[in-house]
C-alpha atoms as a printed R data frame, in Angstrom:
    type eleno elety resid chain resno       x       y       z
1   ATOM     1    CA   MET     A     1  80.555  88.569 154.877
2   ATOM     2    CA   ALA     A     2  81.397  86.929 151.836
3   ATOM     3    CA   LYS     A     3  78.139  84.739 151.629
4   ATOM     4    CA   VAL     A     4  76.379  87.908 152.134
5   ATOM     5    CA   ALA     A     5  78.268  89.828 149.492
6   ATOM     6    CA   ARG     A     6  77.276  87.113 146.981
7   ATOM     7    CA   SER     A     7  73.646  87.368 147.858
8   ATOM     8    CA   LEU     A     8  73.329  90.657 147.262
9   ATOM     9    CA   ALA     A     9  74.981  90.559 143.526
10  ATOM    10    CA   VAL     A    10  72.370  87.909 142.974
11  ATOM    11    CA   LEU     A    11  69.493  89.301 144.229
12  ATOM    12    CA   LEU     A    12  70.140  93.061 143.324
13  ATOM    13    CA   PRO     A    13  69.517  92.704 139.402
14  ATOM    14    CA   ALA     A    14  65.997  90.963 140.261
15  ATOM    15    CA   LEU     A    15  64.628  93.526 142.544
16  ATOM    16    CA   LEU     A    16  66.268  96.627 140.801
17  ATOM    17    CA   PRO     A    17  65.783  96.208 137.019
18  ATOM    18    CA   GLY     A    18  67.328  99.291 135.902
19  ATOM    19    CA   LEU     A    19  70.738  98.352 137.919
20  ATOM    20    CA   THR     A    20  73.442  96.883 135.889
21  ATOM    21    CA   LEU     A    21  76.444  95.284 137.386
22  ATOM    22    CA   PRO     A    22  79.451  95.951 135.073
23  ATOM    23    CA   ALA     A    23  80.227  93.325 133.254
24  ATOM    24    CA   VAL     A    24  83.568  91.260 133.151
25  ATOM    25    CA   ALA     A    25  84.976  91.698 129.602
26  ATOM    26    CA   GLU     A    26  85.542  87.898 128.048
27  ATOM    27    CA   PRO     A    27  89.098  87.727 126.623
28  ATOM    28    CA   ALA     A    28  89.561  87.894 122.511
29  ATOM    29    CA   PRO     A    29  90.358  84.414 121.069
30  ATOM    30    CA   LEU     A    30  93.864  84.355 119.463
31  ATOM    31    CA   PRO     A    31  93.615  84.843 116.029
32  ATOM    32    CA   TRP     A    32  94.003  82.002 113.322
33  ATOM    33    CA   THR     A    33  97.515  82.305 111.631
34  ATOM    34    CA   GLY     A    34  99.239  80.193 108.958
35  ATOM    35    CA   SER     A    35 101.521  77.390 109.952
36  ATOM    36    CA   TRP     A    36 101.832  75.384 106.820
37  ATOM    37    CA   GLU     A    37 100.946  75.508 102.883
38  ATOM    38    CA   THR     A    38 101.354  73.991 100.152
39  ATOM    39    CA   ALA     A    39  99.479  74.937  96.569
40  ATOM    40    CA   PRO     A    40  97.418  72.569  94.349
41  ATOM    41    CA   SER     A    41  99.969  71.711  91.269
42  ATOM    42    CA   SER     A    42  97.693  69.471  89.304
43  ATOM    43    CA   THR     A    43  95.749  66.327  89.884
44  ATOM    44    CA   ALA     A    44  96.424  62.573  89.703
45  ATOM    45    CA   ALA     A    45  93.768  59.587  89.672
46  ATOM    46    CA   ALA     A    46  91.842  59.119  92.633
47  ATOM    47    CA   LEU     A    47  92.375  56.811  95.485
48  ATOM    48    CA   PRO     A    48  88.665  55.783  96.049
49  ATOM    49    CA   GLY     A    49  89.064  53.613  99.773
50  ATOM    50    CA   ALA     A    50  91.921  54.560 100.745
51  ATOM    51    CA   ALA     A    51  93.440  56.719 103.481
52  ATOM    52    CA   VAL     A    52  96.467  58.978 102.881
53  ATOM    53    CA   ARG     A    53  98.489  60.157 105.555
54  ATOM    54    CA   ASN     A    54 100.159  63.459 104.782
55  ATOM    55    CA   VAL     A    55 102.975  64.257 106.619
56  ATOM    56    CA   VAL     A    56 103.376  68.087 106.650
57  ATOM    57    CA   HIS     A    57 105.961  70.833 108.678
58  ATOM    58    CA   LEU     A    58 104.480  73.533 110.221
59  ATOM    59    CA   SER     A    59 106.549  76.729 110.985
60  ATOM    60    CA   ILE     A    60 104.581  77.952 114.116
61  ATOM    61    CA   GLY     A    61 102.795  76.372 117.047
62  ATOM    62    CA   GLY     A    62  99.378  77.247 118.736
63  ATOM    63    CA   THR     A    63  96.958  75.849 120.848
64  ATOM    64    CA   ALA     A    64  94.353  74.546 117.921
65  ATOM    65    CA   VAL     A    65  94.522  74.300 114.287
66  ATOM    66    CA   ARG     A    66  91.901  74.145 111.709
67  ATOM    67    CA   VAL     A    67  92.973  72.156 108.281
68  ATOM    68    CA   ARG     A    68  92.252  73.717 104.482
69  ATOM    69    CA   LEU     A    69  91.515  71.022 101.657
70  ATOM    70    CA   SER     A    70  90.642  71.165  98.268
71  ATOM    71    CA   ASN     A    71  89.013  70.324  95.325
72  ATOM    72    CA   ARG     A    72  90.261  73.486  93.544
73  ATOM    73    CA   LEU     A    73  91.202  71.510  90.504
74  ATOM    74    CA   GLY     A    74  88.784  68.227  90.411
75  ATOM    75    CA   THR     A    75  85.647  67.778  88.054
76  ATOM    76    CA   ARG     A    76  83.233  66.009  90.168
77  ATOM    77    CA   PRO     A    77  82.349  66.406  93.885
78  ATOM    78    CA   LEU     A    78  84.779  65.048  96.217
79  ATOM    79    CA   HIS     A    79  83.496  62.953  99.026
80  ATOM    80    CA   LEU     A    80  85.521  63.084 102.240
81  ATOM    81    CA   GLY     A    81  84.705  60.530 104.308
82  ATOM    82    CA   ALA     A    82  87.071  61.183 107.418
83  ATOM    83    CA   VAL     A    83  89.536  63.667 108.042
84  ATOM    84    CA   THR     A    84  92.007  63.180 111.222
85  ATOM    85    CA   VAL     A    85  94.632  65.335 112.685
86  ATOM    86    CA   ALA     A    86  97.544  64.213 115.010
87  ATOM    87    CA   ARG     A    87 101.088  65.016 116.160
88  ATOM    88    CA   ARG     A    88 103.513  62.895 114.348
89  ATOM    89    CA   ARG     A    89 105.469  60.086 116.417
90  ATOM    90    CA   GLU     A    90 108.920  60.427 115.412
91  ATOM    91    CA   ALA     A    91 109.847  59.189 111.240
92  ATOM    92    CA   GLY     A    92 107.052  56.972 109.829
93  ATOM    93    CA   PRO     A    93 103.063  56.915 110.211
94  ATOM    94    CA   ASP     A    94 102.533  56.521 113.703
95  ATOM    95    CA   ALA     A    95 100.854  58.880 116.060
96  ATOM    96    CA   VAL     A    96 101.643  60.921 119.072
97  ATOM    97    CA   PRO     A    97  99.327  58.151 121.310
98  ATOM    98    CA   GLY     A    98  96.305  60.474 122.446
99  ATOM    99    CA   THR     A    99  96.768  62.988 120.035
100 ATOM   100    CA   LEU     A   100  94.772  62.143 117.244
101 ATOM   101    CA   ARG     A   101  91.514  64.010 116.884
102 ATOM   102    CA   THR     A   102  88.866  63.460 114.120
103 ATOM   103    CA   ALA     A   103  88.126  67.157 112.197
104 ATOM   104    CA   THR     A   104  84.771  68.165 111.624
105 ATOM   105    CA   PHE     A   105  82.944  70.503 108.906
106 ATOM   106    CA   HIS     A   106  80.210  72.285 110.303
107 ATOM   107    CA   GLY     A   107  79.815  69.996 112.926
108 ATOM   108    CA   ALA     A   108  79.509  66.638 110.360
109 ATOM   109    CA   ARG     A   109  82.573  64.128 110.431
110 ATOM   110    CA   GLU     A   110  82.068  64.090 106.212
111 ATOM   111    CA   VAL     A   111  81.645  66.436 103.428
112 ATOM   112    CA   THR     A   112  81.557  67.072  99.863
113 ATOM   113    CA   VAL     A   113  83.481  69.832  98.334
114 ATOM   114    CA   PRO     A   114  82.299  71.053  94.721
115 ATOM   115    CA   PRO     A   115  84.626  70.812  91.547
116 ATOM   116    CA   GLY     A   116  86.673  74.009  91.923
117 ATOM   117    CA   GLU     A   117  85.817  74.911  95.616
118 ATOM   118    CA   ASP     A   118  87.964  74.866  99.014
119 ATOM   119    CA   THR     A   119  86.831  73.940 102.572
120 ATOM   120    CA   VAL     A   120  88.368  74.095 105.905
121 ATOM   121    CA   THR     A   121  87.260  72.462 108.682
122 ATOM   122    CA   ASP     A   122  86.320  73.533 112.065
123 ATOM   123    CA   PRO     A   123  88.632  74.073 114.761
124 ATOM   124    CA   VAL     A   124  90.445  71.120 116.608
125 ATOM   125    CA   PRO     A   125  91.504  71.170 119.989
126 ATOM   126    CA   LEU     A   126  95.525  70.022 119.373
127 ATOM   127    CA   ARG     A   127  98.207  71.784 121.029
128 ATOM   128    CA   VAL     A   128 101.337  71.587 118.428
129 ATOM   129    CA   ARG     A   129 104.692  72.934 119.078
130 ATOM   130    CA   PRO     A   130 106.693  74.813 116.400
131 ATOM   131    CA   ALA     A   131 108.556  73.179 113.999
132 ATOM   132    CA   ALA     A   132 105.940  70.072 114.814
133 ATOM   133    CA   ASP     A   133 105.552  67.371 112.589
134 ATOM   134    CA   LEU     A   134 101.653  67.080 111.813
135 ATOM   135    CA   LEU     A   135  99.673  63.984 110.100
136 ATOM   136    CA   VAL     A   136  96.641  65.007 108.270
137 ATOM   137    CA   THR     A   137  94.854  61.947 107.075
138 ATOM   138    CA   VAL     A   138  91.951  62.144 104.558
139 ATOM   139    CA   TYR     A   139  89.896  58.737 103.596
140 ATOM   140    CA   THR     A   140  88.224  58.916 100.468
141 ATOM   141    CA   PRO     A   141  85.532  56.095 100.236
142 ATOM   142    CA   ASP     A   142  84.514  56.957  96.466
143 ATOM   143    CA   ASP     A   143  85.768  57.940  93.092
144 ATOM   144    CA   SER     A   144  85.735  61.615  93.069
145 ATOM   145    CA   GLY     A   145  87.375  61.688  89.863
146 ATOM   146    CA   PRO     A   146  91.067  63.712  89.421
147 ATOM   147    CA   ALA     A   147  92.411  64.212  92.847
148 ATOM   148    CA   THR     A   148  93.735  67.963  93.689
149 ATOM   149    CA   HIS     A   149  97.389  67.157  95.297
150 ATOM   150    CA   HIS     A   150 100.764  68.907  95.022
151 ATOM   151    CA   ARG     A   151 103.488  66.929  93.020
152 ATOM   152    CA   THR     A   152 106.565  67.792  94.422
153 ATOM   153    CA   ALA     A   153 106.228  67.443  97.744
154 ATOM   154    CA   LEU     A   154 110.093  66.193  98.669
155 ATOM   155    CA   GLN     A   155 108.277  64.801 101.829
156 ATOM   156    CA   THR     A   156 106.924  61.223 102.136
157 ATOM   157    CA   SER     A   157 103.302  60.397 103.391
158 ATOM   158    CA   TYR     A   158 101.848  57.308 103.741
159 ATOM   159    CA   LEU     A   159  98.664  55.144 101.941
160 ATOM   160    CA   ALA     A   160  96.543  53.005 103.358
161 ATOM   161    CA   ARG     A   161  94.926  51.429 100.627
162 ATOM   162    CA   ALA     A   162  92.151  49.727 102.492
163 ATOM   163    CA   GLY     A   163  91.421  52.713 104.113
164 ATOM   164    CA   ALA     A   164  87.592  52.481 105.915
165 ATOM   165    CA   GLY     A   165  87.974  53.208 109.429
166 ATOM   166    CA   ARG     A   166  92.004  53.450 109.469
167 ATOM   167    CA   ALA     A   167  92.411  57.163 109.536
168 ATOM   168    CA   ALA     A   168  91.181  57.208 113.185
169 ATOM   169    CA   ASP     A   169  94.631  54.453 113.927
170 ATOM   170    CA   GLU     A   170  97.243  55.857 116.119
171 ATOM   171    CA   ASP     A   171  99.309  53.195 115.177
172 ATOM   172    CA   GLY     A   172 100.284  53.123 111.193
173 ATOM   173    CA   GLY     A   173 100.888  49.385 110.829
174 ATOM   174    CA   ALA     A   174  97.625  49.741 107.995
175 ATOM   175    CA   TYR     A   175  99.841  52.650 105.714
176 ATOM   176    CA   THR     A   176 102.105  50.034 104.079
177 ATOM   177    CA   ALA     A   177 102.372  52.434 101.055
178 ATOM   178    CA   THR     A   178 103.898  55.674 100.285
179 ATOM   179    CA   THR     A   179 103.812  58.617  98.389
180 ATOM   180    CA   SER     A   180 105.823  61.862  97.697
181 ATOM   181    CA   ARG     A   181 102.230  63.868  96.735
182 ATOM   182    CA   TRP     A   182 100.656  65.550  99.265
183 ATOM   183    CA   TYR     A   183  96.565  65.093  98.334
184 ATOM   184    CA   TYR     A   184  94.144  67.346  99.206
185 ATOM   185    CA   VAL     A   185  95.525  69.411 102.207
186 ATOM   186    CA   THR     A   186  96.484  72.796 101.209
187 ATOM   187    CA   GLY     A   187  97.197  74.362 104.562
188 ATOM   188    CA   VAL     A   188  97.446  74.302 108.081
189 ATOM   189    CA   ASP     A   189  96.274  77.000 110.323
190 ATOM   190    CA   VAL     A   190  97.236  77.629 114.297
191 ATOM   191    CA   ARG     A   191  95.214  79.578 116.850
192 ATOM   192    CA   GLY     A   192  98.121  81.325 119.140
193 ATOM   193    CA   ALA     A   193  99.858  84.525 119.650
194 ATOM   194    CA   ALA     A   194 101.876  84.478 116.665
195 ATOM   195    CA   GLY     A   195 103.109  87.744 114.541
196 ATOM   196    CA   GLY     A   196 101.363  86.951 111.165
197 ATOM   197    CA   SER     A   197 102.571  85.130 108.348
198 ATOM   198    CA   VAL     A   198 105.127  85.213 105.485
199 ATOM   199    CA   VAL     A   199 103.698  83.600 102.335
200 ATOM   200    CA   ALA     A   200 106.711  82.530 100.182
201 ATOM   201    CA   PHE     A   201 105.239  82.947  96.365
202 ATOM   202    CA   GLY     A   202 107.368  81.056  93.321
203 ATOM   203    CA   ASP     A   203 107.861  78.288  91.371
204 ATOM   204    CA   SER     A   204 110.411  74.911  91.987
205 ATOM   205    CA   LEU     A   205 113.075  77.333  93.612
206 ATOM   206    CA   THR     A   206 110.880  77.798  96.295
207 ATOM   207    CA   ASP     A   207 109.027  74.544  95.774
208 ATOM   208    CA   GLY     A   208 112.577  73.179  96.821
209 ATOM   209    CA   ASN     A   209 113.825  71.232  94.204
210 ATOM   210    CA   GLY     A   210 117.716  70.485  94.907
211 ATOM   211    CA   SER     A   211 116.905  70.191  98.286
212 ATOM   212    CA   THR     A   212 117.341  66.962 100.323
213 ATOM   213    CA   PRO     A   213 113.981  65.408 100.716
214 ATOM   214    CA   ASP     A   214 112.631  64.528 103.917
215 ATOM   215    CA   THR     A   215 114.830  67.027 105.622
216 ATOM   216    CA   ASP     A   216 112.655  70.352 105.322
217 ATOM   217    CA   ARG     A   217 115.712  72.577 103.571
218 ATOM   218    CA   ARG     A   218 114.079  74.224 101.325
219 ATOM   219    CA   TRP     A   219 114.428  77.972 101.338
220 ATOM   220    CA   PRO     A   220 111.334  79.049 103.664
221 ATOM   221    CA   ASP     A   221 111.890  75.812 106.067
222 ATOM   222    CA   ARG     A   222 115.157  77.959 106.711
223 ATOM   223    CA   LEU     A   223 113.302  81.115 106.735
224 ATOM   224    CA   ALA     A   224 110.905  79.991 109.615
225 ATOM   225    CA   ARG     A   225 113.894  78.980 111.547
226 ATOM   226    CA   LEU     A   226 115.635  82.449 111.171
227 ATOM   227    CA   LEU     A   227 112.364  84.111 112.259
228 ATOM   228    CA   ARG     A   228 112.646  81.962 115.074
229 ATOM   229    CA   TYR     A   229 109.281  80.360 114.603
230 ATOM   230    CA   ARG     A   230 107.333  83.648 116.072
231 ATOM   231    CA   THR     A   231 106.374  83.902 112.209
232 ATOM   232    CA   GLY     A   232 104.350  81.382 110.030
233 ATOM   233    CA   VAL     A   233 106.071  80.614 106.829
234 ATOM   234    CA   LEU     A   234 103.870  79.314 104.188
235 ATOM   235    CA   ASN     A   235 105.639  78.009 101.111
236 ATOM   236    CA   ALA     A   236 103.417  78.783  98.126
237 ATOM   237    CA   GLY     A   237 105.868  77.364  95.191
238 ATOM   238    CA   ILE     A   238 104.635  75.487  92.677
239 ATOM   239    CA   SER     A   239 107.571  73.774  90.231
240 ATOM   240    CA   GLY     A   240 107.450  74.543  86.681
241 ATOM   241    CA   ASN     A   241 104.732  77.559  87.838
242 ATOM   242    CA   ARG     A   242 105.088  80.386  85.451
243 ATOM   243    CA   LEU     A   243 104.641  84.399  86.292
244 ATOM   244    CA   LEU     A   244 102.365  85.567  83.352
245 ATOM   245    CA   ARG     A   245 100.304  82.703  81.669
246 ATOM   246    CA   ASP     A   246  99.272  78.971  83.109
247 ATOM   247    CA   GLY     A   247 101.846  76.154  83.492
248 ATOM   248    CA   THR     A   248 102.164  73.749  85.659
249 ATOM   249    CA   GLY     A   249  99.330  75.344  87.824
250 ATOM   250    CA   PRO     A   250  97.116  78.503  87.299
251 ATOM   251    CA   SER     A   251  99.862  81.759  86.749
252 ATOM   252    CA   ALA     A   252 101.080  83.942  89.434
253 ATOM   253    CA   LEU     A   253  98.296  86.175  88.575
254 ATOM   254    CA   ALA     A   254  95.582  83.748  88.703
255 ATOM   255    CA   ARG     A   255  96.413  82.094  91.896
256 ATOM   256    CA   LEU     A   256  97.304  84.973  93.787
257 ATOM   257    CA   ASP     A   257  94.384  85.272  95.869
258 ATOM   258    CA   ALA     A   258  93.558  81.661  96.616
259 ATOM   259    CA   ASP     A   259  97.553  80.577  97.175
260 ATOM   260    CA   ALA     A   260  98.698  83.959  99.176
261 ATOM   261    CA   LEU     A   261  96.305  86.891 100.110
262 ATOM   262    CA   GLY     A   262  93.894  84.679 101.393
263 ATOM   263    CA   ARG     A   263  95.653  82.894 103.458
264 ATOM   264    CA   ALA     A   264  95.361  83.604 107.630
265 ATOM   265    CA   GLY     A   265  97.583  86.304 109.170
266 ATOM   266    CA   VAL     A   266  99.619  86.969 106.107
267 ATOM   267    CA   ARG     A   267 101.479  89.944 106.595
268 ATOM   268    CA   VAL     A   268 104.138  89.692 103.934
269 ATOM   269    CA   LEU     A   269 104.310  88.514 100.320
270 ATOM   270    CA   VAL     A   270 107.412  87.053  98.928
271 ATOM   271    CA   VAL     A   271 107.368  87.167  95.050
272 ATOM   272    CA   PHE     A   272 110.119  84.764  93.394
273 ATOM   273    CA   GLU     A   273 108.936  84.093  89.949
274 ATOM   274    CA   GLY     A   274 109.360  84.409  86.173
275 ATOM   275    CA   ILE     A   275 112.625  82.336  85.461
276 ATOM   276    CA   ASN     A   276 110.211  79.631  83.917
277 ATOM   277    CA   ASP     A   277 108.605  82.543  81.638
278 ATOM   278    CA   ILE     A   278 112.210  83.472  80.614
279 ATOM   279    CA   LYS     A   279 113.453  79.900  79.202
280 ATOM   280    CA   GLY     A   280 110.000  78.123  78.658
281 ATOM   281    CA   THR     A   281 107.853  77.421  75.767
282 ATOM   282    CA   PRO     A   282 106.746  79.907  74.660
283 ATOM   283    CA   GLU     A   283 109.193  82.138  75.835
284 ATOM   284    CA   ALA     A   284 108.516  85.392  77.414
285 ATOM   285    CA   THR     A   285 111.159  88.322  76.209
286 ATOM   286    CA   ASP     A   286 109.294  91.669  77.085
287 ATOM   287    CA   PRO     A   287 110.427  92.834  80.234
288 ATOM   288    CA   ALA     A   288 107.964  95.477  80.155
289 ATOM   289    CA   ALA     A   289 105.430  92.293  80.833
290 ATOM   290    CA   PHE     A   290 107.620  91.285  83.703
291 ATOM   291    CA   ALA     A   291 107.080  94.651  85.263
292 ATOM   292    CA   ASP     A   292 103.849  94.981  84.350
293 ATOM   293    CA   ALA     A   293 102.883  91.673  86.638
294 ATOM   294    CA   TYR     A   294 104.596  92.275  89.320
295 ATOM   295    CA   ARG     A   295 103.060  95.969  89.879
296 ATOM   296    CA   THR     A   296  99.743  93.806  89.621
297 ATOM   297    CA   LEU     A   297 100.835  91.809  92.406
298 ATOM   298    CA   VAL     A   298 102.077  94.534  94.462
299 ATOM   299    CA   ALA     A   299  98.790  96.396  94.065
300 ATOM   300    CA   ARG     A   300  96.710  93.617  94.915
301 ATOM   301    CA   ALA     A   301  98.415  92.864  98.122
302 ATOM   302    CA   HIS     A   302  98.824  96.414  98.872
303 ATOM   303    CA   ALA     A   303  95.111  96.557  98.636
304 ATOM   304    CA   ARG     A   304  94.816  94.210 101.505
305 ATOM   305    CA   GLY     A   305  97.531  95.492 103.758
306 ATOM   306    CA   ILE     A   306 100.343  93.350 102.631
307 ATOM   307    CA   ARG     A   307 103.631  94.336 101.911
308 ATOM   308    CA   VAL     A   308 105.867  92.416  99.112
309 ATOM   309    CA   VAL     A   309 109.205  91.315  98.716
310 ATOM   310    CA   GLY     A   310 110.431  91.282  95.393
311 ATOM   311    CA   VAL     A   311 113.331  88.606  94.779
312 ATOM   312    CA   THR     A   312 115.455  88.832  91.882
313 ATOM   313    CA   LEU     A   313 115.877  85.997  89.447
314 ATOM   314    CA   THR     A   314 118.872  83.517  89.706
315 ATOM   315    CA   PRO     A   315 121.496  82.510  87.184
316 ATOM   316    CA   TYR     A   316 121.152  79.307  85.358
317 ATOM   317    CA   ALA     A   317 123.755  79.254  82.454
318 ATOM   318    CA   GLY     A   318 124.613  75.531  82.201
319 ATOM   319    CA   TYR     A   319 120.824  74.548  81.911
320 ATOM   320    CA   ALA     A   320 119.642  73.206  78.494
321 ATOM   321    CA   ALA     A   321 117.399  75.734  77.749
322 ATOM   322    CA   TRP     A   322 119.819  78.857  78.545
323 ATOM   323    CA   THR     A   323 120.566  81.260  75.959
324 ATOM   324    CA   ALA     A   324 122.692  84.297  75.620
325 ATOM   325    CA   ALA     A   325 119.183  86.134  74.620
326 ATOM   326    CA   ARG     A   326 117.374  84.722  77.739
327 ATOM   327    CA   GLU     A   327 119.989  85.756  79.765
328 ATOM   328    CA   ALA     A   328 119.550  89.380  78.508
329 ATOM   329    CA   VAL     A   329 115.685  89.498  79.675
330 ATOM   330    CA   ARG     A   330 116.757  88.086  82.907
331 ATOM   331    CA   LEU     A   331 119.037  90.797  83.592
332 ATOM   332    CA   ARG     A   332 116.730  93.387  82.165
333 ATOM   333    CA   VAL     A   333 113.781  92.093  84.546
334 ATOM   334    CA   ASN     A   334 116.329  91.996  87.447
335 ATOM   335    CA   ALA     A   335 116.939  95.399  86.739
336 ATOM   336    CA   PHE     A   336 113.441  96.184  87.020
337 ATOM   337    CA   ILE     A   337 112.932  94.072  90.516
338 ATOM   338    CA   ARG     A   338 116.546  96.168  91.490
339 ATOM   339    CA   THR     A   339 115.091  99.660  90.943
340 ATOM   340    CA   GLY     A   340 112.224  99.811  89.485
341 ATOM   341    CA   GLY     A   341 110.516 100.741  93.000
342 ATOM   342    CA   ALA     A   342 107.411  98.538  93.010
343 ATOM   343    CA   PHE     A   343 108.852  96.382  95.448
344 ATOM   344    CA   ASP     A   344 108.729  97.403  99.713
345 ATOM   345    CA   ALA     A   345 112.273  95.481  99.757
346 ATOM   346    CA   VAL     A   346 114.163  93.435  97.957
347 ATOM   347    CA   ALA     A   347 115.923  90.180  98.107
348 ATOM   348    CA   ASP     A   348 118.950  90.026  95.938
349 ATOM   349    CA   ALA     A   349 119.102  86.336  95.771
350 ATOM   350    CA   ASP     A   350 121.204  86.701  91.972
351 ATOM   351    CA   ALA     A   351 123.662  88.371  94.071
352 ATOM   352    CA   ALA     A   352 123.957  85.753  96.787
353 ATOM   353    CA   VAL     A   353 123.982  82.949  94.748
354 ATOM   354    CA   ARG     A   354 126.239  83.542  91.626
355 ATOM   355    CA   ASP     A   355 129.573  82.464  90.876
356 ATOM   356    CA   PRO     A   356 131.661  85.984  90.701
357 ATOM   357    CA   ALA     A   357 133.617  84.252  87.863
358 ATOM   358    CA   ALA     A   358 130.868  83.123  85.356
359 ATOM   359    CA   PRO     A   359 128.052  85.726  86.761
360 ATOM   360    CA   ALA     A   360 125.469  83.709  84.378
361 ATOM   361    CA   ARG     A   361 126.325  80.503  86.682
362 ATOM   362    CA   ILE     A   362 125.363  79.564  89.900
363 ATOM   363    CA   LEU     A   363 128.430  79.043  92.045
364 ATOM   364    CA   PRO     A   364 129.289  75.104  92.547
365 ATOM   365    CA   ALA     A   365 129.194  74.926  96.202
366 ATOM   366    CA   TYR     A   366 125.187  75.618  95.711
367 ATOM   367    CA   ASP     A   367 124.298  73.731  92.896
368 ATOM   368    CA   PRO     A   368 122.814  70.366  92.928
369 ATOM   369    CA   GLY     A   369 123.950  69.163  89.574
370 ATOM   370    CA   ASP     A   370 121.203  70.841  87.202
371 ATOM   371    CA   HIS     A   371 122.403  74.421  87.064
372 ATOM   372    CA   LEU     A   372 119.362  75.820  88.194
373 ATOM   373    CA   HIS     A   373 118.174  74.745  91.328
374 ATOM   374    CA   PHE     A   374 119.933  75.151  94.832
375 ATOM   375    CA   ASN     A   375 121.130  71.971  97.186
376 ATOM   376    CA   ASP     A   376 120.573  72.796 100.414
377 ATOM   377    CA   THR     A   377 123.326  74.936 101.379
378 ATOM   378    CA   GLY     A   378 122.295  77.040  97.901
379 ATOM   379    CA   MET     A   379 118.599  77.316  99.562
380 ATOM   380    CA   ALA     A   380 120.424  78.576 102.939
381 ATOM   381    CA   ALA     A   381 121.841  81.596 101.017
382 ATOM   382    CA   VAL     A   382 118.505  82.081  99.478
383 ATOM   383    CA   ALA     A   383 116.682  81.629 102.685
384 ATOM   384    CA   ASP     A   384 119.677  84.098 104.422
385 ATOM   385    CA   THR     A   385 118.767  86.627 101.898
386 ATOM   386    CA   VAL     A   386 115.179  87.037 101.993
387 ATOM   387    CA   HIS     A   387 115.281  86.866 105.737
388 ATOM   388    CA   HIS     A   388 117.728  90.360 105.848
389 ATOM   389    CA   ALA     A   389 115.346  91.593 103.416
390 ATOM   390    CA   LEU     A   390 112.547  91.136 105.765
391 ATOM   391    CA   THR     A   391 114.415  92.253 108.872
392 ATOM   392    CA   ARG     A   392 116.564  95.346 108.208
393 ATOM   393    CA   HIS     A   393 115.458  98.877 107.997
394 ATOM   394    CA   PRO     A   394 114.816  99.211 103.990
395 ATOM   395    CA   PRO     A   395 115.637 102.531 102.749
396 ATOM   396    CA   GLY     A   396 113.178 105.017 101.767
397 ATOM   397    CA   PRO     A   397 110.142 106.157 103.171
398 ATOM   398    CA   ARG     A   398 107.582 103.547 101.644
399 ATOM   399    CA   ALA     A   399 108.897 101.091 104.412
400 ATOM   400    CA   ALA     A   400 110.926 102.738 107.096
401 ATOM   401    CA   ALA     A   401 110.508 100.099 109.575
402 ATOM   402    CA   PRO     A   402 111.322  96.547 109.001
403 ATOM   403    CA   LEU     A   403 108.766  94.272 107.418
404 ATOM   404    CA   ILE     A   404 109.001  91.747 110.117
405 ATOM   405    CA   PRO     A   405 110.323  93.097 113.536
406 ATOM   406    CA   SER     A   406 113.332  90.808 114.939
407 ATOM   407    CA   ALA     A   407 112.094  88.730 117.645
408 ATOM   408    CA   PRO     A   408 113.618  86.416 120.426
409 ATOM   409    CA   SER     A   409 114.565  83.224 120.078
410 ATOM   410    CA   THR     A   410 111.696  80.118 120.856
411 ATOM   411    CA   THR     A   411 112.996  76.640 121.051
412 ATOM   412    CA   PRO     A   412 110.984  74.465 119.258
């Protein structure tokens, strides 16, 4: 009988063209979500003929990846001769055997990226776990001019100066040099069931200055752990970046779309930026300009359905650029962040890290010694404060539910 039924299922549509059998719906593909990011900060000399094995630390996992690469700050076409992706084997440049994949671009293994532009690979079938280290190797056969990179990686990556054919090496023996920068790679998206992503948008305090290199102890890294690796956390911090004008890298207003709003699966933007405007040259002295900039950031995020957390600017008395006048500006800017009504929620990092006995200073336990940045303990305090802002029930009608709902633990 089963054979007869199968035969009828084949014959009936041909004999009776008007008869349509019920279609079996294909399951919708899982969405892409950002798992790791770095923002282009500046350029370095090109490395013609070299392969750079960038080490990146994911937040969420998935069943496939795609890699974002950039020639955004370059002045000449960037020829990528090979790009590979692999899971990292413990420390160092070795790949886990059997995990190395060659990425393609519309089916081709090579691509040329025009100056000022970004590109993204085709989907790469590679299962990755939350909190995994990924190796993204980029081979540049030619001198493509200034190389777009992220200067303050706080992560050791590896370099094979004679890189022809080495991008596909599982063994890292050819990668005898090291670099503290990320070259060309600016993001990794994963395909999976994650609950969207959070972008940490800021300056060196978000980039991780003061934390221990090669340990992933920046505050966005800790935030990913606090969110149980169910939500992607993307670090769009640039050391030296400014809110109101270009500094190191384009201003926050100029880079908002490329580094934050245009990333995959973004649900929440966390804005922790402005201290370099206050202490920089030329200095910004008008709190109203900060308020206008924050409102603009929020409006542009809201237009895409993205909610925004404002983070208060933290103390820095004792740092060489501190003055009483600049401190007064910081306090007025923080008053707007707390009470101006621009943000969907506020993370009061100032209150979390300041010394109660000297509120213009960071607590000594959080200070790496320069009185501006945070050590690992200070980074944890900022992350805890942002996590609270994301997961609590904020007051008022604009955000009656948590920005990121609590989730059970996922073991990486």
